[in-house]
XYZ file of C-alpha atoms in Angstrom:
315
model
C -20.575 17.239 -6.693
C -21.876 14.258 -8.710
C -20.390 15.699 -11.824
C -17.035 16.202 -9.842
C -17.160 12.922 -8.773
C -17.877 11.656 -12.249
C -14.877 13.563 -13.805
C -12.765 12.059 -11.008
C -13.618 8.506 -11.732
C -13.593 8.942 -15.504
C -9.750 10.045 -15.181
C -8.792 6.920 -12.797
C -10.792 5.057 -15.394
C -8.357 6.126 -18.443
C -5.550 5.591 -16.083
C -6.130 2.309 -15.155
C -6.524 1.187 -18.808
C -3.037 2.917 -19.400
C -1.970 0.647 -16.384
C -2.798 -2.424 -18.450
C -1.391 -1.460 -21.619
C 1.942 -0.922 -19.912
C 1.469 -4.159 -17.735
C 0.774 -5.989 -21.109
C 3.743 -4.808 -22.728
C 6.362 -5.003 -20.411
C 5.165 -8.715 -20.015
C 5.068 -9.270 -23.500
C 8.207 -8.466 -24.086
C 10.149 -9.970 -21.339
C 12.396 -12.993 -21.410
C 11.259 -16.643 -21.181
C 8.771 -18.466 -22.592
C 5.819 -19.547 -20.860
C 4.897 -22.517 -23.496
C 7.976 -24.051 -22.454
C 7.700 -23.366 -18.607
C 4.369 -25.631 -19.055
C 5.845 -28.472 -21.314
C 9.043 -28.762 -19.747
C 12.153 -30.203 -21.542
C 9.739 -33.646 -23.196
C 7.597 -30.999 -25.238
C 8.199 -31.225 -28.908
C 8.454 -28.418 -31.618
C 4.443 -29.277 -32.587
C 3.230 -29.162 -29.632
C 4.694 -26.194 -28.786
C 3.362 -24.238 -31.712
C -0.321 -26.093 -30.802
C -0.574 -24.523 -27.813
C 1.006 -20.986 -29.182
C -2.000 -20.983 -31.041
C -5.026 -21.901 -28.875
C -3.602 -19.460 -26.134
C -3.682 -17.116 -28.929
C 0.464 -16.535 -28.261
C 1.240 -16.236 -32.156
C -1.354 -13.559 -32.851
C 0.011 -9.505 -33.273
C 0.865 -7.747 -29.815
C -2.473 -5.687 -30.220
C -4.689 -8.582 -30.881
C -3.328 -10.424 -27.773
C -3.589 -6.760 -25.546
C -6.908 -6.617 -26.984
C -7.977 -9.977 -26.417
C -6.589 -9.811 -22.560
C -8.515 -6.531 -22.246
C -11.868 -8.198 -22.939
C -11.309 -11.434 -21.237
C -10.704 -8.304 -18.219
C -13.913 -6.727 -18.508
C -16.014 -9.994 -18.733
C -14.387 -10.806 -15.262
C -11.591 -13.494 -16.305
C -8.401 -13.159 -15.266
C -6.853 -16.336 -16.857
C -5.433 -19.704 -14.972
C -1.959 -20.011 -13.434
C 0.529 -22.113 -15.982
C 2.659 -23.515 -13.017
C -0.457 -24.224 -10.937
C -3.169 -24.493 -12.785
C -5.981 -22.719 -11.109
C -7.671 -19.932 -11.315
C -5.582 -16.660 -10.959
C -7.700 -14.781 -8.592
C -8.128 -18.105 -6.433
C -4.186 -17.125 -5.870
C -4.173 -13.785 -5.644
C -7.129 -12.804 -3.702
C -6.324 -14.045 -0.454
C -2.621 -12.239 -0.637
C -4.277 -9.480 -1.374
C -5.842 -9.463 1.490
C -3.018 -9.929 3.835
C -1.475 -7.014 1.722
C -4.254 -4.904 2.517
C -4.741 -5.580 6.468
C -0.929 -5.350 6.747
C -0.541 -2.128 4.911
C -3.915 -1.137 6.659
C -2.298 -1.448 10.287
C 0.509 -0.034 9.346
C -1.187 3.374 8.106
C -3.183 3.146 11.465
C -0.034 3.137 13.093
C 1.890 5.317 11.620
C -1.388 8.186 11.850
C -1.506 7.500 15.141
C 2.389 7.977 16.392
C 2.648 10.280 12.979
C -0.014 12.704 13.969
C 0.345 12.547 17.945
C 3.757 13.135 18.117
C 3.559 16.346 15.220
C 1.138 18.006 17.026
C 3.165 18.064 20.455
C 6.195 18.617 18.242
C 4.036 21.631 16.794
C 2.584 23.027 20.220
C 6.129 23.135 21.830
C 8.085 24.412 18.361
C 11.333 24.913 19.504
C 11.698 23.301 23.002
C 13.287 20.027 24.386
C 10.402 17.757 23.174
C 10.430 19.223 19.847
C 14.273 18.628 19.616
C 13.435 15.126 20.731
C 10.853 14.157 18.484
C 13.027 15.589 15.450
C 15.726 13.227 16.505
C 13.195 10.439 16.621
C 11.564 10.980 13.250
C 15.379 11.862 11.760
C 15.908 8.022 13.065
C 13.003 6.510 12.122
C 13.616 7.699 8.424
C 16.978 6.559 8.547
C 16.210 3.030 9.507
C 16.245 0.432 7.010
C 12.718 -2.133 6.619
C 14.217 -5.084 6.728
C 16.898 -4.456 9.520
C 14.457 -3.279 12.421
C 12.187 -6.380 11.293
C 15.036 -8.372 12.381
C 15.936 -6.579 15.146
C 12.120 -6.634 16.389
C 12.281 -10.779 15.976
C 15.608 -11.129 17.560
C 14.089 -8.647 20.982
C 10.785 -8.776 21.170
C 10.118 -12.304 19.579
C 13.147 -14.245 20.377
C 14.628 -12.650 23.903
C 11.341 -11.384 25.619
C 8.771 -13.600 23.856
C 5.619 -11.157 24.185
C 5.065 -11.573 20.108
C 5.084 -14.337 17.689
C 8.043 -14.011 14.790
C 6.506 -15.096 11.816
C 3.174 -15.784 9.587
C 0.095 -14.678 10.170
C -1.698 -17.419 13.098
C -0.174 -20.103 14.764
C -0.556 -23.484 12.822
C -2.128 -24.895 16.178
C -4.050 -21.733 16.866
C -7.635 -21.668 16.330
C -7.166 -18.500 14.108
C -8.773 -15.810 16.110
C -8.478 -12.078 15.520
C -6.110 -12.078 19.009
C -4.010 -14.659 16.568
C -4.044 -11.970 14.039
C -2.965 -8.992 15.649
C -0.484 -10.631 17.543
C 1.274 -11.927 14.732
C 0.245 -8.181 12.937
C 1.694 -5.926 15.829
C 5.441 -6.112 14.654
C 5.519 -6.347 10.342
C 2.874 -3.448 10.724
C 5.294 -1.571 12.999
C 8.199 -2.180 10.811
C 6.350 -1.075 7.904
C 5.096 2.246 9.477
C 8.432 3.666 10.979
C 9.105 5.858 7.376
C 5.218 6.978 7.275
C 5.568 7.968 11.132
C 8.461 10.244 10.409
C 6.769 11.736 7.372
C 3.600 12.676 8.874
C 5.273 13.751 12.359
C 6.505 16.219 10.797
C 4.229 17.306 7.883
C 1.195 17.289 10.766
C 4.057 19.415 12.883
C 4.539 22.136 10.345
C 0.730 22.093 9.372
C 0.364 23.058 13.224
C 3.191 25.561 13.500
C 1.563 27.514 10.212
C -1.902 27.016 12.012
C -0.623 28.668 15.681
C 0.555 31.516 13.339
C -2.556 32.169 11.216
C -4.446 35.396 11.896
C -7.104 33.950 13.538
C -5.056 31.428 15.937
C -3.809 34.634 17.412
C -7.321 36.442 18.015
C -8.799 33.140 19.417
C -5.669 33.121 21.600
C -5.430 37.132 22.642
C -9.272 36.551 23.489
C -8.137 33.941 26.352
C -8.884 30.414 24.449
C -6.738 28.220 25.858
C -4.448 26.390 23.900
C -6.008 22.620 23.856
C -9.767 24.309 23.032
C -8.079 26.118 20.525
C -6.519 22.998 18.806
C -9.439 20.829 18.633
C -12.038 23.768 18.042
C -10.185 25.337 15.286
C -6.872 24.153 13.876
C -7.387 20.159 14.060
C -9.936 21.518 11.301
C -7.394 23.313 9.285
C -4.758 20.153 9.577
C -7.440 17.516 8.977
C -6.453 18.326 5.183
C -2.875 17.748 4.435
C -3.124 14.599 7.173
C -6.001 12.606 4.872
C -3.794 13.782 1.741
C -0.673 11.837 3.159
C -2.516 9.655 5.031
C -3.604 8.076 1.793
C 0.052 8.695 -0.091
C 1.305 6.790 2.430
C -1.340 4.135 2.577
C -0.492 3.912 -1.044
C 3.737 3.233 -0.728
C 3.000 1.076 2.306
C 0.660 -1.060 0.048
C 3.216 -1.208 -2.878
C 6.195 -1.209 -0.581
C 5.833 -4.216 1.950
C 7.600 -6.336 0.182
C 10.796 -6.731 2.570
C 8.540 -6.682 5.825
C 6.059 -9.646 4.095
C 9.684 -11.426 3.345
C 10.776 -10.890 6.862
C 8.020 -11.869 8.833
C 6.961 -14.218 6.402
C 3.759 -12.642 5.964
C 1.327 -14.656 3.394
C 0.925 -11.180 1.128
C 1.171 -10.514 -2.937
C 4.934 -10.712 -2.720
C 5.999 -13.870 -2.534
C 3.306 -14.641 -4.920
C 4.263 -12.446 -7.573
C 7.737 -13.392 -6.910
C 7.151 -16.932 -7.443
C 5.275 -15.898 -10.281
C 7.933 -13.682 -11.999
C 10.533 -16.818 -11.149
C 8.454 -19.197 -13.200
C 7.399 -16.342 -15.479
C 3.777 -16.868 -14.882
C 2.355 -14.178 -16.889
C -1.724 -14.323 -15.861
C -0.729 -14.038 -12.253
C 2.041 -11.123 -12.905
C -0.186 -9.321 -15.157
C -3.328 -9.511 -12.512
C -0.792 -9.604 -9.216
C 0.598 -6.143 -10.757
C -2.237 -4.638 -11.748
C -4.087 -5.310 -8.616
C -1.802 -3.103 -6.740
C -2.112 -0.454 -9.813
C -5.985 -0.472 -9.510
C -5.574 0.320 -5.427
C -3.098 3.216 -5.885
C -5.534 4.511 -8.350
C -8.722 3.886 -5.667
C -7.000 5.264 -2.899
C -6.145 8.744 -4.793
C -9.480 8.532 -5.789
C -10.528 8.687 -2.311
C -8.137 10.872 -1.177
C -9.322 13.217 -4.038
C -13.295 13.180 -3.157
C -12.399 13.551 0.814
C -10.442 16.554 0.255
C -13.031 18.255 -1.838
C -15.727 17.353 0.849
C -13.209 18.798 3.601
C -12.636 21.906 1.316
C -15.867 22.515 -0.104
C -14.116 25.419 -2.371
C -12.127 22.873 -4.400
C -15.701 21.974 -6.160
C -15.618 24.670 -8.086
């Protein structure tokens, strides 16, 4: 298992140092210049080649990647040119947001996603079943951004039971009752695709489950159905639910862009678009590789759970 686990991490390792080649290079050679973005239109020709040179901008592209890549390891991530801090001093705290929103959204969607599959599954073919498919056929079809607005102008706007915007009131005293009032309706926006996805994987992992071999000597031995689903096949689903659980985790991290724009949650989007508007290249690079490194993490963890759930995938 250790030696597993050690092949596992030393192939997200590689992976991520892939990720920052490709981060440094798309960077590199994108428009704009960010010598000039710091100057501004008084900056002369000298200057401008000054500070080229102590920020190292004149060397070869491998020199700079290389450069970058060390400054990485020892733990710097470079200062802001528009705002002159540190990067991570940025970064860190929408990252955060990021996470808890796409966090509540997984929960979410696992909990509507899996609920409604396994009632789907149990009555294959009947009037809930039909109902749920139209649901989840819906809820795929649904755009982000319009049932954000939707949710604002109903729930936020015409009933007032939820707040529309941000993440605690500015008067509030910024209490975790704050927090998941304001988190209740970007996480449910964000979720509606993942519920629909898992609905009906976690259905058809239950249908195939009923049918197995040894569903139907459990059942001709007089097991009744509900002993029979959390005995035996909620072990045999547990698998393909933690394996999209944490797909999904992943494209709702990557992917909240429109709901954090909506809701005008205080996440890595507006700060990397900021940053890509001003072409702030420490806090793209970092902002972008930050949500690299958690993609890689999360299948990472997916990964080792799956082996301990299916303890013939060590071999």
């Amino acid at each position: 298992m250790i030696a597993l686990i050690a092949r596992r991490a030393a192939a997200s390792l590689a992976i991520l140092v892939l990720v920052t080649f490709l981060v440094f290079l798309v960077v590199y050679f994108s428009p704009g210049d960010p010598v000039a973005i710091m100057l501004g239109r008084d900056a002369s020709g000298e200057t401008a080649d000054q500070i080229r040179r102590d920020l190292g901008l004149d060397r070869p592209f491998l020199v700079q990647y290389g450069a970058w890549l060390w400054s990485l390891l020892g733990g710097h991530f470079g200062t802001s040119i528009t705002m002159h801090v540190p990067v991570l001093d940025i970064l860190v705290p929408a990252y955060v947001n990021t996470f808890v929103l796409a966090l509540a959204s997984l929960a979410i969607a696992l909990a509507f996603g899996v609920l409604l599959g396994v009632l789907s599954g149990l009555r294959a073919g009947g009037w809930f079943d039909r109902l749920a498919a139209a649901i989840s056929e819906g809820l795929a079809a649904t755009p982000v951004f319009w049932l954000g607005i939707v949710l604002i102008w109903l729930v936020s706007k015409q009933l007032r039971w939820l707040p529309s915007s941000g993440m605690y009131n500015l008067r509030g005293s910024h209490s975790l009752a704050d927090l998941l009032a304001h988190l209740v309706l970007p996480a449910f926006s964000a979720a509606v695709l993942a519920i629909a996805i898992i609905m009906r994987l976690t259905r058809a992992s239950v249908i195939d489950a009923l049918n197995a071999d040894y569903a139907r000597m459990f059942a001709s031995a007089g097991m009744s159905t509900p002993r029979l689903l959390f005995t035996q096949i909620a072990r045999n689903i547990l698998a393909p639910i933690v394996s999209i659980g944490g797909l999904q985790f992943g494209t709702l991290f990557g992917g909240v862009i429109f709901v954090e724009t909506v809701f005008a949650w205080p996440g890595l989007s507006a700060q990397l678009y900021n940053a890509i508007t001003a072409h702030d290249i420490p806090v793209i690079q970092t902002g972008v590789l930050m949500i690299a490194a958690t993609f890689i993490v999360i299948n990472l963890i997916v990964d080792l759970a799956l082996v301990w759930l299916n303890p013939r995938a060590r071999a």
